[in-house]
mmCIF file of C-alpha atoms in Angstrom:
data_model
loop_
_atom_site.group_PDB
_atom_site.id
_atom_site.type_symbol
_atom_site.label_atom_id
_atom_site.label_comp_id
_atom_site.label_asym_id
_atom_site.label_seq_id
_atom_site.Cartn_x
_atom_site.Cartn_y
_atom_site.Cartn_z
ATOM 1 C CA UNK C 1 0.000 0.000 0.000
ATOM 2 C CA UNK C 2 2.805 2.352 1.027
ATOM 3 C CA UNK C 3 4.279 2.016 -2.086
ATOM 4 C CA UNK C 4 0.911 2.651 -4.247
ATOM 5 C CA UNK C 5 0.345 6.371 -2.445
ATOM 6 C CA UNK C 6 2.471 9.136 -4.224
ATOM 7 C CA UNK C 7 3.847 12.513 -2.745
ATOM 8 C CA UNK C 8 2.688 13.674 -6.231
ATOM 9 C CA UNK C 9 3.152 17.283 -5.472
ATOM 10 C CA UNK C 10 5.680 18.059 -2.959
ATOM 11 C CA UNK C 11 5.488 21.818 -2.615
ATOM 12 C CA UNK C 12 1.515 21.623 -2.428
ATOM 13 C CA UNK C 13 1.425 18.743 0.062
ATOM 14 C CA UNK C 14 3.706 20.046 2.431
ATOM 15 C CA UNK C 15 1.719 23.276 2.281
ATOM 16 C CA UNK C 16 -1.260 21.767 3.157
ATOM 17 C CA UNK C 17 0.189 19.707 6.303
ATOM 18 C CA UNK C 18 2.196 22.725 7.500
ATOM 19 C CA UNK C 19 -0.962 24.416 7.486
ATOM 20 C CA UNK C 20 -2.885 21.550 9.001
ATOM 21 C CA UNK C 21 0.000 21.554 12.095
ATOM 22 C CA UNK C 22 -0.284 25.094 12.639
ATOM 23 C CA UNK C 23 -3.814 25.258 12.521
ATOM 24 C CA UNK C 24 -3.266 22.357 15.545
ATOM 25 C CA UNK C 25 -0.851 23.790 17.336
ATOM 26 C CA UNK C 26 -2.950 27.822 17.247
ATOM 27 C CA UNK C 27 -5.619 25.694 18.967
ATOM 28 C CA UNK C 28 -3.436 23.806 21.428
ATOM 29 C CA UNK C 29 -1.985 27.521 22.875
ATOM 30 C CA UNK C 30 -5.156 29.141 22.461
ATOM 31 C CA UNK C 31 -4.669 31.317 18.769
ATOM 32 C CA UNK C 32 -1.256 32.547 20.628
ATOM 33 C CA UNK C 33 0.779 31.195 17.884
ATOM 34 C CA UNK C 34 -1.289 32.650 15.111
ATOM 35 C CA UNK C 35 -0.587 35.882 16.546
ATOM 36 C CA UNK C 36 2.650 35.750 16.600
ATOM 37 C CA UNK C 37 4.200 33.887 13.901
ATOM 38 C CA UNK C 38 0.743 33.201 11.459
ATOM 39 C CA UNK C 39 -0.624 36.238 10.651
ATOM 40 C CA UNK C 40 0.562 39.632 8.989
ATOM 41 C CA UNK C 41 -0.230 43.181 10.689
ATOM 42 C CA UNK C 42 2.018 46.226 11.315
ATOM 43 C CA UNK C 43 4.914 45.871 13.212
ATOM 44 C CA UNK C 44 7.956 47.365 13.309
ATOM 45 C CA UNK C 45 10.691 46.172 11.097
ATOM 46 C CA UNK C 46 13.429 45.280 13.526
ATOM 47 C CA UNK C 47 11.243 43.238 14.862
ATOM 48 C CA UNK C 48 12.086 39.688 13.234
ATOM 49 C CA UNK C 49 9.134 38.309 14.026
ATOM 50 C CA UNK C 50 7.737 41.279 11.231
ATOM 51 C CA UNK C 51 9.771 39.046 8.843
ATOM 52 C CA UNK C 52 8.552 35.382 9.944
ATOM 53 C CA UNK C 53 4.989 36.502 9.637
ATOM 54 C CA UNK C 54 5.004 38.239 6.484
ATOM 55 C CA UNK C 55 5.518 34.860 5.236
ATOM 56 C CA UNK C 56 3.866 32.428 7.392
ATOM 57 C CA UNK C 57 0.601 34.222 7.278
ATOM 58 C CA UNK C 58 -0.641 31.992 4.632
ATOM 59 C CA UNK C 59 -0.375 28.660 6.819
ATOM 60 C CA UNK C 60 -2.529 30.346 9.287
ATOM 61 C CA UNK C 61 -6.051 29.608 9.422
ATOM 62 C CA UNK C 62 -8.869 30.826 11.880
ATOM 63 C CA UNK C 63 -10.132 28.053 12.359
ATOM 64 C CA UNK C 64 -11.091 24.244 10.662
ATOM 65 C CA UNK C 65 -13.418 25.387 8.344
ATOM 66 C CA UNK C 66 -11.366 28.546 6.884
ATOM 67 C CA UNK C 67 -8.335 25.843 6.946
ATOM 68 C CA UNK C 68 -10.678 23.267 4.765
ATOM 69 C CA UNK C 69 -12.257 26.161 2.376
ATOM 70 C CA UNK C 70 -8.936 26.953 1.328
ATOM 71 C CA UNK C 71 -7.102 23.347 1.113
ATOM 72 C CA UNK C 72 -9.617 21.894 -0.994
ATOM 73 C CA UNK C 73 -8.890 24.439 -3.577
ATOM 74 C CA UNK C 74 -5.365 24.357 -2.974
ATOM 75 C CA UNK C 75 -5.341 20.495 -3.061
ATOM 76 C CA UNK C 76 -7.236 20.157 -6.406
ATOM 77 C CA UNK C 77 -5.248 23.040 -8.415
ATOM 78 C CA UNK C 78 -2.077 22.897 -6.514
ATOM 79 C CA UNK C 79 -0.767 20.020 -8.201
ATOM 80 C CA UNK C 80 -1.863 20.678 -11.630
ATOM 81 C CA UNK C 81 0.042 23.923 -11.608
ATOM 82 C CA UNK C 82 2.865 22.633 -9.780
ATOM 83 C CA UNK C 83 3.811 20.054 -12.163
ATOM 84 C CA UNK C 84 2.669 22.806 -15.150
ATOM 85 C CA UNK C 85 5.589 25.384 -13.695
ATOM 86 C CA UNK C 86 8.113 22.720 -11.475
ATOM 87 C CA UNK C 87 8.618 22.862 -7.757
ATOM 88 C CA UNK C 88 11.326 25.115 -7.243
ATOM 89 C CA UNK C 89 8.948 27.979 -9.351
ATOM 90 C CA UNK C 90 5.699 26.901 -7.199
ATOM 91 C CA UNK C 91 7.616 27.430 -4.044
ATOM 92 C CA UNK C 92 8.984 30.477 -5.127
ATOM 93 C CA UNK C 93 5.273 32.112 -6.532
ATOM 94 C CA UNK C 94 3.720 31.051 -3.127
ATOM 95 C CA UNK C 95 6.576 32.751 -1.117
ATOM 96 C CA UNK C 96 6.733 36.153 -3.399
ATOM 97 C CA UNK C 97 2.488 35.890 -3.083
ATOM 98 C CA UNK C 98 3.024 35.872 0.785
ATOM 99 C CA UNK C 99 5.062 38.644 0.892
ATOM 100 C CA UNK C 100 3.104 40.735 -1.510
ATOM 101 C CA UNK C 101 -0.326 40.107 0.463
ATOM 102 C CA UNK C 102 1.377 40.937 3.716
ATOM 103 C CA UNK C 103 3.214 44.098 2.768
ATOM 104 C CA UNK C 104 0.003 45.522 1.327
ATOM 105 C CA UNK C 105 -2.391 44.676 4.133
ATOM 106 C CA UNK C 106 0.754 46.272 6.234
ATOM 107 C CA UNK C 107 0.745 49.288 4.462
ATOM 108 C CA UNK C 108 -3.099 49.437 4.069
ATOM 109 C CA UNK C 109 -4.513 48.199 6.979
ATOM 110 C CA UNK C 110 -2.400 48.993 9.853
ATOM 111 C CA UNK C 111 -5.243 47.605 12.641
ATOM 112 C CA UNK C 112 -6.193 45.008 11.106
ATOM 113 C CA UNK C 113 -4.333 40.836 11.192
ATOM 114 C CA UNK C 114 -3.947 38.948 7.971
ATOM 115 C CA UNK C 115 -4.160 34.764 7.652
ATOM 116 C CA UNK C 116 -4.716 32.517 5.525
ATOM 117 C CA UNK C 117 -3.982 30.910 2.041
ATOM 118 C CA UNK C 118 -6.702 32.625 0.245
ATOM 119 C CA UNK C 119 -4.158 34.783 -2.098
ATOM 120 C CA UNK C 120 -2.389 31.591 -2.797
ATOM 121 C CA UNK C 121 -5.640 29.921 -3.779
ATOM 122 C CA UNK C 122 -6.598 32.437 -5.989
ATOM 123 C CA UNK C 123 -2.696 32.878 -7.156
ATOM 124 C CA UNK C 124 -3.590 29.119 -8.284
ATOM 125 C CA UNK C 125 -6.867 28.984 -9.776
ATOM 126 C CA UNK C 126 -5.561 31.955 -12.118
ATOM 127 C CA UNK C 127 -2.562 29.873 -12.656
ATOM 128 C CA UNK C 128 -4.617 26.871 -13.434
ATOM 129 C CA UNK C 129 -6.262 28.730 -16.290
ATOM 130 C CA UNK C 130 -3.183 29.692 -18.343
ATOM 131 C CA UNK C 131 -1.770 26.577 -18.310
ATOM 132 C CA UNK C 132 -2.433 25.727 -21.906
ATOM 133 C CA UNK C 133 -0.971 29.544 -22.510
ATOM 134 C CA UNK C 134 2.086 29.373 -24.487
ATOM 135 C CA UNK C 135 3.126 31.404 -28.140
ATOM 136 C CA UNK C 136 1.141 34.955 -27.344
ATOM 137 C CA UNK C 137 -1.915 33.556 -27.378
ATOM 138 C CA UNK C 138 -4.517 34.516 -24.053
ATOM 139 C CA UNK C 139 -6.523 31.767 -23.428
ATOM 140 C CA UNK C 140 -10.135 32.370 -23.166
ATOM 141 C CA UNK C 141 -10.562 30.349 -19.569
ATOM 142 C CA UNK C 142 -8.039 33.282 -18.523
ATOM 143 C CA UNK C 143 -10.621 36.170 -19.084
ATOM 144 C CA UNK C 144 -13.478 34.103 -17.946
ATOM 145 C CA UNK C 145 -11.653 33.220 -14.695
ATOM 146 C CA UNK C 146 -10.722 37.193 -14.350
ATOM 147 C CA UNK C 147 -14.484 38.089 -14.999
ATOM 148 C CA UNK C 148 -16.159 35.474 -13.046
ATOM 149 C CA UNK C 149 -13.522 35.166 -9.745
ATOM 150 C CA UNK C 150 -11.556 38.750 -9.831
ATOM 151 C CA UNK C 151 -15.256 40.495 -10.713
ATOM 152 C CA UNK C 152 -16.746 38.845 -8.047
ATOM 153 C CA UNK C 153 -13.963 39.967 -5.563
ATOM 154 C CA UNK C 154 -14.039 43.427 -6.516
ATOM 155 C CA UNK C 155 -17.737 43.402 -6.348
ATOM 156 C CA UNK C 156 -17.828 42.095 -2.703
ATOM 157 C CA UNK C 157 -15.065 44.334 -1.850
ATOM 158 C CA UNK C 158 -16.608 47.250 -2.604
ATOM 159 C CA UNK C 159 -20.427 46.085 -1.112
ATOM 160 C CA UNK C 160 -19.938 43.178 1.507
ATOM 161 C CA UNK C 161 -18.840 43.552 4.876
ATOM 162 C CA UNK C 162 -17.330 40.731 5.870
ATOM 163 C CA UNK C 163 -14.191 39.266 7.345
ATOM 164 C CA UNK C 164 -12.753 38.524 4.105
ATOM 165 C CA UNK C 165 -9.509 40.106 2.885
ATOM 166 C CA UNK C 166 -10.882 40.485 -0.853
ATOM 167 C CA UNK C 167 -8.378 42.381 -1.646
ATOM 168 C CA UNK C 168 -5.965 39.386 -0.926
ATOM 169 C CA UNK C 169 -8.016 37.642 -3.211
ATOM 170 C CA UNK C 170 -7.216 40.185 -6.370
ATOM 171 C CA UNK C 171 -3.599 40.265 -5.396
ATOM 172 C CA UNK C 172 -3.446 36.601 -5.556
ATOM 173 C CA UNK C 173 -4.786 36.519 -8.426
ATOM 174 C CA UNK C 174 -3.207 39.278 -10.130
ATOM 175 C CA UNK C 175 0.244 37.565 -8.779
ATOM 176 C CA UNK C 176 -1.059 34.113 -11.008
ATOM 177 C CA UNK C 177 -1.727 36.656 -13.966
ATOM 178 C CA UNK C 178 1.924 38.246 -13.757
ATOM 179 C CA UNK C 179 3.857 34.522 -12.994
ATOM 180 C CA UNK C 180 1.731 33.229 -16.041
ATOM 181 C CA UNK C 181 2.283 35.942 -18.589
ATOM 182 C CA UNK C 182 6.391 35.999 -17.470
ATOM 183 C CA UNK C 183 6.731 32.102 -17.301
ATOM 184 C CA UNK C 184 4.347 31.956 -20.680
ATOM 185 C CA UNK C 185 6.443 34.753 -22.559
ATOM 186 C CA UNK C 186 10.029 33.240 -21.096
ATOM 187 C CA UNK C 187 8.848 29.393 -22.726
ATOM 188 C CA UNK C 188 7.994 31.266 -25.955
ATOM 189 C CA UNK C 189 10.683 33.391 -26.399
ATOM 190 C CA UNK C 190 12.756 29.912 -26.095
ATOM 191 C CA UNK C 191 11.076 28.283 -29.043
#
């Protein structure tokens, strides 16, 4: 049996079960640990815990549902993009995502604590529809996916209140657009 189950996508999986043991260990001190290493607000920048959280934000979750919402998204595209775009640049899109998200709800939301993979998610299921991109062309799932998921972002934005970061959501998703169009352009300028 061991043999038959596959760590198909390593950067993805290990994602998800980081998340999964921080989500354990915020409940087992009582969210302490979310607030000091898993989720993004201002704080000054000598500080290095400013610099541990900017990243680690994403593997925070509130709780087991807002960890589940966002890891059965993450488990059905993660892998498909990862093995579109290779390890090394998944890891790397997920980490500059992280840091993106956090310095802008830093900067534009002083009050207010970021967590969660919800920009990676969306980073993703951007991702996930320019995977066939390649020679110039924009695929047409592309511009659906910006209508139907980015509209719907800026929509609630702008008239939900809610305790979603929606604008984590565009970035995210503008961060897929940008890492598709440079890896896309970078493959065709190589042919």
């Amino acid at each position: 049996m061991k043999k038959r189950i596959q760590y198909n996508s390593p950067i993805i999986l290990t994602f998800a079960l980081l998340s999964l043991g921080t989500l354990l260990l915020n409940t087992l001190t009582g969210g302490v640990t979310n607030a000091l290493f898993f989720s993004v607000y201002r704080s000054s920048w000598a500080n290095p815990l400013t610099y541990i959280r900017l990243f680690g934000h994403v593997l925070g979750h509130a709780n087991l549902q807002h960890y589940v919402n966002n890891m059965m998204m993450l488990l059905l595209l993660g892998p498909i993009v990862e093995e579109r775009y290779g390890s090394g640049r998944m890891f790397g899109m997920i980490a500059i995502t992280a840091a993106v998200t956090g310095l802008i709800n830093m900067v534009l939301f002083p009050g207010t604590a970021l967590l969660g993979a919800s920009g990676v998610v969306f980073l993703l299921i951007v991702l996930s529809s320019m995977v066939g991109f390649s020679q110039g062309r924009i695929p047409l799932t592309l511009i659906l996916v910006m209508i139907l998921y980015l509209g719907q972002e800026v929509y609630d934005g702008l008239f939900t209140k809610d305790n979603v970061s929606h604008l984590t959501h565009i970035v995210g998703g503008l961060c897929g657009c940008a890492f598709g169009f440079l890896t896309g352009r970078k493959e065709t300028e190589r042919t």
